[in-house]
Short mmCIF file of C-alpha atoms and ligand atoms in Angstrom, two decimals:
data_model
loop_
_atom_site.label_atom_id
_atom_site.label_comp_id
_atom_site.label_asym_id
_atom_site.label_seq_id
_atom_site.Cartn_x
_atom_site.Cartn_y
_atom_site.Cartn_z
CA MET A 1 59.28 99.62 81.61
CA GLY A 2 61.90 101.46 79.65
CA GLU A 3 64.62 99.89 77.94
CA THR A 4 67.21 100.41 80.22
CA GLU A 5 64.90 98.93 83.32
CA ALA A 6 64.01 95.71 81.20
CA GLU A 7 67.61 95.34 81.29
CA HIS A 8 68.36 95.96 84.76
CA ALA A 9 65.59 93.73 85.70
CA SER A 10 67.51 90.86 83.91
CA LEU A 11 70.60 91.66 85.59
CA ILE A 12 68.69 91.03 88.95
CA ASP A 13 66.56 88.33 87.63
CA PHE A 14 68.11 84.94 87.86
CA TYR A 15 65.72 83.31 85.28
CA PRO A 16 64.71 85.43 82.57
CA TYR A 17 64.51 82.69 80.20
CA ARG A 18 62.27 80.39 81.98
CA ASP A 19 59.20 81.28 79.57
CA ARG A 20 61.37 81.08 76.27
CA TYR A 21 63.33 78.40 76.12
CA ARG A 22 62.81 74.62 77.69
CA SER A 23 64.05 73.99 81.29
CA HIS A 24 66.03 70.83 80.95
CA ARG A 25 65.61 68.83 84.45
CA ARG A 26 66.72 65.49 83.18
CA LEU A 27 68.98 64.79 80.22
CA GLU A 28 66.94 64.42 76.94
CA PRO A 29 66.26 60.95 76.10
CA GLU A 30 67.09 62.08 72.48
CA PRO A 31 69.74 64.42 71.62
CA ARG A 32 68.85 67.51 70.78
CA ASP A 33 69.77 69.38 67.17
CA ARG A 34 73.43 71.05 67.53
CA GLU A 35 72.21 73.77 65.35
CA GLU A 36 69.14 74.68 67.43
CA VAL A 37 71.06 74.35 70.74
CA LEU A 38 73.98 76.95 69.36
CA ALA A 39 71.43 79.07 68.16
CA GLU A 40 69.77 79.05 71.60
CA LEU A 41 73.02 80.00 73.09
CA ALA A 42 73.80 82.40 70.70
CA GLU A 43 70.90 84.39 71.59
CA MET A 44 71.39 84.31 75.10
CA ALA A 45 74.86 85.35 74.72
CA GLY A 46 74.29 88.16 72.05
CA GLU A 47 71.54 89.51 74.28
CA GLU A 48 73.74 89.32 77.65
CA ASP A 49 76.56 90.77 75.55
CA ARG A 50 74.72 93.99 74.63
CA ILE A 51 74.92 95.13 78.41
CA GLY A 52 78.66 95.30 78.47
CA GLU A 53 79.13 96.68 74.76
CA ARG A 54 77.48 100.00 75.73
CA GLY A 55 80.49 100.69 77.70
CA ARG A 56 78.81 100.95 80.87
CA VAL A 57 79.80 98.29 83.15
CA SER A 58 82.54 98.56 85.84
CA GLY A 59 85.07 95.95 85.50
CA SER A 60 84.02 92.55 84.20
CA ILE A 61 84.92 92.86 80.89
CA TYR A 62 88.35 93.98 80.24
CA HIS A 63 88.92 94.01 76.99
CA GLY A 64 85.44 93.50 75.20
CA ASP A 65 86.58 93.61 71.61
CA HIS A 66 85.05 90.45 69.90
CA ASP A 67 87.86 90.10 67.30
CA HIS A 68 90.40 89.57 70.38
CA TYR A 69 87.81 87.06 71.89
CA ARG A 70 87.49 85.07 68.83
CA PHE A 71 91.13 84.82 68.23
CA LEU A 72 91.48 83.97 71.75
CA THR A 73 88.78 81.54 71.53
CA ARG A 74 90.55 79.63 68.55
CA ALA A 75 93.46 79.30 70.32
CA PHE A 76 91.28 77.88 73.30
CA GLU A 77 89.79 75.34 70.87
CA LEU A 78 93.04 73.71 70.05
CA PHE A 79 93.75 72.41 73.72
CA ALA A 80 90.06 72.55 74.93
CA HIS A 81 90.21 69.07 75.55
CA ALA A 82 93.64 68.53 77.10
CA ASN A 83 94.74 67.96 80.56
CA VAL A 84 97.88 70.05 81.29
CA LEU A 85 98.16 67.54 83.93
CA GLN A 86 99.35 64.81 81.23
CA ARG A 87 102.57 66.38 80.50
CA ASP A 88 103.90 63.22 78.21
CA MET A 89 100.66 63.86 75.95
CA TYR A 90 100.80 67.76 75.91
CA PRO A 91 104.01 69.01 76.68
CA SER A 92 102.97 72.49 74.93
CA ALA A 93 101.69 72.90 78.46
CA THR A 94 105.10 73.47 79.86
CA LYS A 95 106.36 75.63 77.15
CA LEU A 96 103.32 77.99 77.55
CA GLU A 97 102.76 78.01 81.57
CA ALA A 98 106.47 78.34 82.13
CA GLU A 99 106.40 81.63 79.52
CA ILE A 100 103.17 82.94 80.76
CA VAL A 101 104.85 82.94 84.17
CA ALA A 102 108.45 84.37 82.72
CA MET A 103 106.53 87.16 81.02
CA THR A 104 104.27 88.11 84.13
CA ALA A 105 107.51 87.76 86.34
CA SER A 106 109.65 90.34 83.97
CA LEU A 107 106.63 92.71 84.16
CA LEU A 108 106.69 92.52 87.89
CA HIS A 109 110.54 93.07 87.77
CA ALA A 110 111.25 89.55 89.75
CA GLY A 111 114.60 88.20 89.77
CA PRO A 112 116.02 84.87 88.38
CA GLU A 113 114.83 82.75 91.14
CA VAL A 114 110.79 83.95 91.04
CA ALA A 115 108.65 80.73 90.93
CA GLY A 116 105.18 80.93 89.71
CA VAL A 117 102.00 78.95 88.89
CA ILE A 118 98.82 79.20 86.93
CA THR A 119 95.76 79.40 88.81
CA SER A 120 92.13 79.38 88.10
CA GLY A 121 91.69 82.95 89.28
CA GLY A 122 92.25 85.53 91.72
CA THR A 123 90.66 83.72 94.67
CA GLU A 124 92.77 80.49 94.01
CA SER A 125 95.93 82.95 93.66
CA LEU A 126 95.23 84.34 97.24
CA ILE A 127 94.37 80.66 98.92
CA ASN A 128 97.56 79.35 97.60
CA PRO A 129 99.89 82.02 99.02
CA MET A 130 98.11 81.77 102.41
CA LEU A 131 98.89 77.90 102.65
CA VAL A 132 102.31 78.51 101.97
CA TYR A 133 103.01 80.99 104.48
CA ARG A 134 100.62 79.16 106.95
CA GLU A 135 102.96 75.89 105.92
CA ARG A 136 106.16 78.15 106.23
CA GLY A 137 105.13 79.34 110.04
CA ARG A 138 104.36 75.46 110.88
CA VAL A 139 107.39 73.75 109.68
CA GLU A 140 109.96 76.65 110.26
CA ARG A 141 108.65 77.99 113.15
CA GLY A 142 106.18 75.50 114.80
CA ILE A 143 103.19 78.25 114.52
CA THR A 144 100.10 76.20 115.20
CA ARG A 145 97.76 79.53 115.44
CA PRO A 146 98.84 81.34 112.35
CA GLU A 147 97.79 84.84 112.02
CA VAL A 148 97.97 87.24 108.89
CA ILE A 149 97.60 90.96 108.92
CA LEU A 150 95.28 92.54 106.26
CA PRO A 151 93.87 95.70 105.35
CA VAL A 152 90.20 95.88 105.62
CA THR A 153 90.17 96.89 101.99
CA ALA A 154 91.93 93.27 101.14
CA HIS A 155 89.90 91.36 99.00
CA VAL A 156 87.41 89.17 100.91
CA ALA A 157 88.91 86.09 98.88
CA LEU A 158 91.60 86.47 101.65
CA LEU A 159 88.96 85.86 104.42
CA LYS A 160 87.82 82.93 102.14
CA ALA A 161 91.50 81.63 102.47
CA ALA A 162 91.68 82.25 106.23
CA HIS A 163 88.23 80.36 106.83
CA LEU A 164 89.34 77.23 104.98
CA LEU A 165 92.92 77.15 106.22
CA GLY A 166 92.32 78.00 109.76
CA ILE A 167 94.08 80.94 109.66
CA THR A 168 93.32 84.13 111.73
CA PRO A 169 92.53 87.18 109.65
CA VAL A 170 93.57 90.31 111.52
CA ARG A 171 92.11 93.08 109.68
CA ALA A 172 93.86 96.35 109.88
CA PRO A 173 91.89 99.96 109.53
CA LEU A 174 92.90 102.33 107.14
CA ARG A 175 94.38 105.68 107.78
CA ASP A 176 92.69 109.03 106.42
CA ASP A 177 94.31 108.52 102.94
CA TRP A 178 92.33 105.47 102.74
CA LEU A 179 95.48 103.23 102.58
CA VAL A 180 96.36 100.66 105.40
CA ASP A 181 97.24 101.87 108.59
CA VAL A 182 101.18 100.72 108.64
CA ASP A 183 101.69 101.69 112.46
CA TRP A 184 98.44 99.83 113.23
CA VAL A 185 100.21 96.59 111.49
CA ARG A 186 103.35 96.79 113.19
CA ASP A 187 101.53 97.34 116.52
CA HIS A 188 99.74 93.89 115.83
CA VAL A 189 102.65 91.77 114.58
CA THR A 190 102.60 88.68 117.22
CA PRO A 191 104.86 85.49 117.31
CA ASP A 192 101.76 83.70 115.39
CA THR A 193 102.31 86.41 112.85
CA VAL A 194 103.11 84.37 109.35
CA ALA A 195 102.28 87.01 106.76
CA LEU A 196 101.21 90.39 105.83
CA VAL A 197 98.95 91.46 103.09
CA GLY A 198 98.95 94.38 101.12
CA SER A 199 96.82 95.34 97.60
CA ALA A 200 97.84 96.61 94.61
CA GLY A 201 95.43 97.91 93.91
CA ASN A 202 92.70 96.95 96.04
CA TYR A 203 89.11 95.94 94.94
CA PRO A 204 86.92 98.54 96.80
CA HIS A 205 88.98 101.86 96.10
CA GLY A 206 91.65 100.58 93.55
CA LEU A 207 94.30 102.15 95.71
CA VAL A 208 97.80 100.87 96.11
CA ASP A 209 98.68 100.33 100.01
CA PRO A 210 102.12 102.03 101.34
CA ILE A 211 103.83 98.46 100.08
CA GLU A 212 107.28 99.71 100.99
CA GLU A 213 106.62 100.35 104.69
CA LEU A 214 104.88 96.83 104.97
CA SER A 215 108.17 95.23 103.09
CA GLU A 216 109.99 96.98 106.17
CA ILE A 217 107.89 95.40 108.94
CA ALA A 218 107.70 92.17 107.05
CA GLN A 219 111.67 92.24 106.60
CA GLU A 220 111.79 93.10 110.29
CA HIS A 221 110.06 89.92 111.65
CA ASP A 222 110.88 87.74 108.53
CA LEU A 223 107.29 87.35 107.36
CA GLY A 224 105.64 86.86 104.19
CA LEU A 225 104.60 89.86 102.35
CA HIS A 226 101.91 88.92 99.76
CA VAL A 227 100.59 91.71 97.34
CA ASP A 228 97.69 90.99 96.00
CA GLY A 229 97.76 92.44 92.45
CA CYS A 230 94.94 90.41 90.83
CA LEU A 231 93.50 93.68 89.73
CA GLY A 232 96.32 96.01 89.34
CA GLY A 233 99.07 93.57 88.50
CA PHE A 234 98.45 93.83 84.64
CA ILE A 235 97.59 97.52 84.29
CA LEU A 236 99.65 99.14 87.25
CA PRO A 237 102.99 98.66 85.62
CA TRP A 238 102.19 100.46 82.07
CA GLY A 239 101.00 103.50 84.30
CA GLU A 240 104.64 103.74 85.59
CA ARG A 241 106.02 103.53 82.17
CA LEU A 242 103.63 106.03 81.36
CA GLY A 243 104.73 108.56 83.83
CA LEU A 244 102.04 108.04 86.07
CA PRO A 245 102.91 108.41 90.15
CA ILE A 246 102.48 104.34 90.68
CA PRO A 247 103.87 103.36 94.09
CA ARG A 248 106.22 100.73 93.97
CA PHE A 249 104.57 97.77 94.55
CA ASP A 250 106.57 94.54 92.95
CA PHE A 251 109.62 92.65 93.54
CA ARG A 252 111.68 95.44 93.42
CA VAL A 253 110.34 96.20 97.31
CA PRO A 254 112.82 93.79 99.01
CA GLY A 255 109.81 92.51 101.39
CA VAL A 256 107.59 91.09 98.80
CA THR A 257 107.50 87.66 98.72
CA SER A 258 104.59 86.88 96.49
CA ILE A 259 102.29 88.58 94.07
CA SER A 260 99.07 87.81 92.48
CA ALA A 261 98.13 89.11 89.10
CA ASP A 262 95.22 88.23 87.25
CA THR A 263 95.52 87.14 83.56
CA HIS A 264 91.71 87.09 83.44
CA LYS A 265 91.40 90.70 84.16
CA TYR A 266 93.67 93.38 82.46
CA GLY A 267 96.10 90.58 81.06
CA TYR A 268 92.78 90.53 78.75
CA ALA A 269 92.85 86.61 78.87
CA LEU A 270 89.23 84.76 78.87
CA LYS A 271 87.85 83.87 82.36
CA GLY A 272 89.73 81.37 84.36
CA THR A 273 93.42 82.09 84.75
CA SER A 274 95.80 84.25 87.00
CA VAL A 275 99.27 83.84 87.97
CA LEU A 276 100.64 83.67 91.30
CA LEU A 277 104.54 84.57 91.60
CA TYR A 278 107.07 83.74 94.43
CA ARG A 279 109.89 85.37 95.33
CA ASP A 280 111.55 81.78 95.31
CA ALA A 281 111.12 78.29 94.30
CA GLY A 282 111.51 77.24 98.26
CA LEU A 283 108.45 79.31 98.64
CA ARG A 284 106.62 77.71 96.36
CA ARG A 285 107.39 74.00 97.54
CA TYR A 286 104.95 74.94 100.41
CA GLN A 287 102.23 74.90 97.86
CA TYR A 288 102.93 71.55 96.78
CA PHE A 289 100.82 68.13 97.75
CA ASN A 290 102.53 64.99 97.27
CA TYR A 291 101.23 61.68 98.23
CA PRO A 292 103.53 58.67 97.45
CA ASP A 293 101.39 55.86 98.88
CA TRP A 294 98.18 56.21 97.46
CA GLN A 295 96.43 52.99 95.30
CA GLY A 296 95.85 55.00 92.42
CA GLY A 297 99.71 55.74 92.05
CA ILE A 298 102.19 58.23 93.16
CA TYR A 299 100.35 61.43 93.47
CA LEU A 300 101.91 64.97 93.37
CA SER A 301 99.89 68.26 92.74
CA PRO A 302 101.23 71.83 92.60
CA GLY A 303 98.20 73.47 93.39
CA LEU A 304 94.21 73.02 94.59
CA ALA A 305 93.27 72.11 90.90
CA GLY A 306 93.29 68.62 89.81
CA SER A 307 92.90 68.46 85.91
CA ARG A 308 92.88 71.64 84.21
CA SER A 309 92.13 72.65 80.38
CA GLY A 310 94.85 73.12 78.35
CA GLY A 311 92.62 75.56 76.45
CA LEU A 312 92.54 78.42 78.52
CA ILE A 313 96.59 78.27 78.98
CA ALA A 314 96.73 78.53 75.13
CA ALA A 315 94.34 81.15 75.03
CA THR A 316 95.91 83.32 77.77
CA TRP A 317 99.58 82.87 76.34
CA ALA A 318 98.09 83.81 73.02
CA ALA A 319 96.74 87.04 74.59
CA MET A 320 99.74 87.85 75.96
CA VAL A 321 101.99 87.45 72.99
CA THR A 322 99.60 88.91 70.73
CA LEU A 323 99.19 92.14 72.80
CA GLY A 324 102.65 92.58 73.72
CA GLU A 325 104.29 95.47 75.28
CA ARG A 326 102.94 97.99 72.50
CA GLY A 327 99.15 96.34 72.72
CA TYR A 328 99.07 96.59 76.93
CA LEU A 329 100.36 99.80 77.03
CA GLU A 330 97.84 101.42 74.31
CA ILE A 331 94.89 100.32 76.23
CA ALA A 332 96.33 101.00 79.40
CA ASP A 333 97.03 104.43 78.42
CA ARG A 334 93.30 105.01 77.30
CA ILE A 335 92.12 103.64 80.36
CA PHE A 336 94.34 105.99 82.52
CA ARG A 337 93.28 108.91 80.65
CA THR A 338 89.65 107.74 81.06
CA ALA A 339 90.10 107.39 84.59
CA ALA A 340 91.51 110.69 85.28
CA ALA A 341 88.56 112.29 83.21
CA ILE A 342 85.90 110.51 85.47
CA ALA A 343 88.06 111.36 89.05
CA ASP A 344 88.31 114.98 87.65
CA GLY A 345 84.43 114.83 86.75
CA VAL A 346 83.21 113.43 90.15
CA ARG A 347 85.64 115.78 92.11
CA ALA A 348 84.05 118.94 90.16
CA ILE A 349 80.07 117.45 91.74
CA PRO A 350 79.17 119.08 94.81
CA GLY A 351 78.37 116.38 97.22
CA LEU A 352 80.45 113.49 96.00
CA GLU A 353 84.18 112.80 97.59
CA VAL A 354 86.67 110.78 95.63
CA PHE A 355 88.69 107.87 97.57
CA GLY A 356 92.25 108.56 97.79
CA SER A 357 94.13 109.23 94.36
CA PRO A 358 92.97 106.86 91.89
CA THR A 359 94.69 105.62 89.02
CA PHE A 360 92.60 103.06 86.61
CA LEU A 361 89.46 102.81 89.12
CA VAL A 362 87.63 105.36 90.78
CA ALA A 363 85.59 105.10 93.84
CA PHE A 364 83.79 107.97 95.53
CA HIS A 365 81.24 108.36 98.54
CA SER A 366 79.23 111.03 99.73
CA PRO A 367 78.71 113.15 102.71
CA GLU A 368 75.72 114.37 101.78
CA VAL A 369 73.44 112.18 99.98
CA ASP A 370 72.87 108.13 100.04
CA VAL A 371 75.01 107.12 97.25
CA PHE A 372 72.75 104.00 96.72
CA HIS A 373 69.77 106.41 95.85
CA VAL A 374 72.59 107.86 93.30
CA ASN A 375 73.30 104.26 92.09
CA ASP A 376 69.54 103.75 91.38
CA HIS A 377 69.31 106.58 89.00
CA LEU A 378 72.50 105.45 87.27
CA VAL A 379 70.92 101.92 86.87
CA ALA A 380 67.93 103.25 85.28
CA CYS A 381 70.77 105.18 83.00
CA GLY A 382 72.03 101.37 82.28
CA TRP A 383 75.35 102.01 84.10
CA ARG A 384 76.50 99.22 86.31
CA LEU A 385 78.89 100.52 89.02
CA ASN A 386 79.95 98.43 92.02
CA ALA A 387 78.50 99.38 95.06
CA LEU A 388 80.53 99.71 98.38
CA GLN A 389 79.97 99.57 101.97
CA ARG A 390 81.94 100.49 105.32
CA PRO A 391 81.54 103.21 104.08
CA PRO A 392 78.85 103.13 101.58
CA GLY A 393 80.35 104.17 97.89
CA LEU A 394 80.62 103.05 94.84
CA HIS A 395 83.15 102.46 91.88
CA PHE A 396 83.94 102.64 88.54
CA CYS A 397 86.79 100.29 87.65
CA VAL A 398 87.71 101.48 84.20
CA THR A 399 88.22 99.06 81.14
CA ARG A 400 88.70 99.15 77.62
CA PRO A 401 85.05 99.24 76.85
CA ASN A 402 84.70 102.11 78.82
CA THR A 403 87.30 104.41 76.95
CA ALA A 404 85.08 104.60 73.74
CA GLN A 405 84.33 108.11 72.60
CA GLY A 406 81.95 109.54 75.00
CA VAL A 407 81.36 107.12 77.57
CA ALA A 408 83.19 109.03 80.18
CA GLU A 409 81.50 112.27 79.50
CA ALA A 410 78.17 110.39 79.20
CA PHE A 411 78.67 109.01 82.62
CA LEU A 412 79.64 112.28 84.35
CA ALA A 413 76.52 113.95 82.95
CA ASP A 414 74.31 111.00 84.54
CA LEU A 415 75.99 110.87 87.64
CA ARG A 416 75.56 114.83 88.14
CA ALA A 417 71.65 114.23 87.52
CA ALA A 418 72.08 111.08 89.87
CA VAL A 419 73.31 113.28 92.72
CA GLU A 420 70.52 115.74 92.23
CA TYR A 421 68.04 112.58 92.20
CA ALA A 422 69.17 111.36 95.28
CA ARG A 423 68.75 114.74 97.22
CA SER A 424 64.92 114.21 96.61
CA PRO A 425 64.78 110.73 95.38
CA ALA A 426 61.25 109.10 94.36
CA ARG A 427 61.30 106.44 97.24
CA PRO A 428 62.85 106.60 100.82
CA GLU A 429 64.76 103.23 100.57
CA ALA A 430 67.18 103.01 97.75
CA ARG A 431 66.71 99.88 95.59
CA SER A 432 70.48 99.23 95.44
CA GLY A 433 72.16 98.46 98.41
CA ALA A 434 69.44 97.30 100.22
CA LEU A 435 70.89 94.48 101.49
CA TYR A 436 73.45 96.80 103.37
CA GLY A 437 70.85 98.16 105.29
CA LEU A 438 69.63 95.20 106.48
CA GLY A 439 73.03 94.27 107.56
CA SER A 440 73.31 97.07 109.59
CA MET A 441 70.08 96.55 111.66
CA PRO A 442 69.87 94.66 114.72
CA GLY A 443 69.60 90.88 113.96
CA GLY A 444 69.84 92.07 110.46
CA GLY A 445 73.27 90.23 110.02
CA GLU A 446 71.78 87.02 111.00
CA VAL A 447 68.85 87.58 108.29
CA LEU A 448 71.47 88.79 105.66
CA GLU A 449 73.38 85.71 106.29
CA THR A 450 70.05 83.52 105.55
CA LEU A 451 69.05 85.85 102.50
CA LEU A 452 72.82 85.55 100.92
CA ALA A 453 72.81 81.68 101.47
CA ALA A 454 69.13 81.37 99.83
CA ALA A 455 70.19 83.56 97.02
CA LEU A 456 73.33 81.19 96.27
CA ASP A 457 70.72 78.12 96.32
CA ALA A 458 68.49 80.08 94.15
CA MET A 459 71.49 80.17 91.26
CA TYR A 460 71.85 76.42 91.42
CA GLU A 461 68.05 75.71 90.55
CA VAL A 462 66.20 75.22 87.33
CA ALA A 463 63.91 78.02 86.57
CA PRO A 464 60.97 77.38 89.35
CA THR A 465 57.94 78.25 86.92
CA ASP A 466 58.35 76.75 83.61
CA ALA A 467 55.77 77.33 80.99
CA ARG A 468 57.25 74.86 78.34
CA ALA A 469 58.04 72.05 80.91
C1 PLP B 1 92.22 92.72 94.35
C2 PLP B 1 91.53 91.47 93.85
N1 PLP B 1 91.92 90.60 94.55
C3 PLP B 1 91.28 89.06 94.10
C4 PLP B 1 89.96 89.29 93.48
C5 PLP B 1 89.64 88.18 93.31
O1 PLP B 1 89.68 87.45 91.71
P1 PLP B 1 88.46 86.47 91.32
O2 PLP B 1 87.06 86.78 91.18
O3 PLP B 1 89.57 86.18 89.89
O4 PLP B 1 88.60 85.37 91.86
C6 PLP B 1 89.65 90.52 92.80
C7 PLP B 1 88.38 90.40 92.01
O5 PLP B 1 87.92 91.61 91.49
C8 PLP B 1 90.25 91.69 93.25
O6 PLP B 1 89.83 92.87 92.54
#
């Protein structure tokens, strides 16, 4: 097995360390030595980072510079143990959170009435607004069977939100340009619709939905309009400043009532924070949970989380103020240029088609070959793209590590070879995307659900065979 194949194997093997380190099935009777523990962790981290550091990973590692991470970790360290709930002890949390919200609001052209919260990530920043629109519909309109209309490309966390909150998701198809079919959305507004969703940009294809058109519908029917800017919220504004044709998606669009933007993606903070903004504080109120009669005291909580670490807030704030406009702009410029080079290169490869007009994320599919065979070859060359379905495709979400000299060129050369490989692949069934194929077999959906659940179970298991146990 070559080095890249070994790395690929380590990506898909849940337990690569089973024979290397002791597995802990119970607390050690005696404390382990700190240095030994740190050395073990450093070894795992170092090896795992190598995969991302070659600049061959789509998304996931947005900044990638270890100096930056070391600095953020120092900021984290100062408040790691602090619980931001305890504002009497840690008033810094109020300053830092409010400033993160304010800086994000100004980037997204919010007015003075905007009200925000910090959440643990994109998923929580999508669950909360769905709760808000459900509650607003219930309180202001007596809606008991709420519906939310969202593009089929909207992030699946919104479906999770609908599942958790008892909302019916109404999934709108796409037009020929791969953006949500606004006419379809208009035709499917009912008296039970509480909100619409658009993405800026969406996860599968990185494209920005026609937010201005969705805004008109939202205003006409007095609906909420959430813009999922989890992925694009911290990069698209810089594209506009750089003169790229970025469609309007932020608070300048009058019908937009909330936007999520993840600091832990293109905000270049540590994993675990996102910003959620509402057009006004009245909307945010629907997110609050208060319980004055509890034996443990009067309870009030702004969101899903209880205790939260002040470390993440401090690190996020530190990332934002040390990058500043210039820092964000410089990185964004490199990312947009790299993505443009990749998009042009993909368009020039016979057999591939790019989805829509990309800006920072390039997604493509093939009317001629199985893109999962293409992916197999790319994986063997050490690339880690994201696989799409309906239709099958791949995406490359360009981040700072991908902007290094020569990465785009190397990718395009490997992609060209990958398409050739896919024209006469070594095996009939592609290794990548096999689950998707299974999912489309008769009865495959059920099998797939069982397999996916088993995979999640497996992620919580201590390595099953353990030479040292
Ligand atoms: C558009 C979009 N929304 C939401 C999410 C979910 O974010 P998280 O993984 O931080 O929960 C993602 C993740 O990639 C995304 O791309």
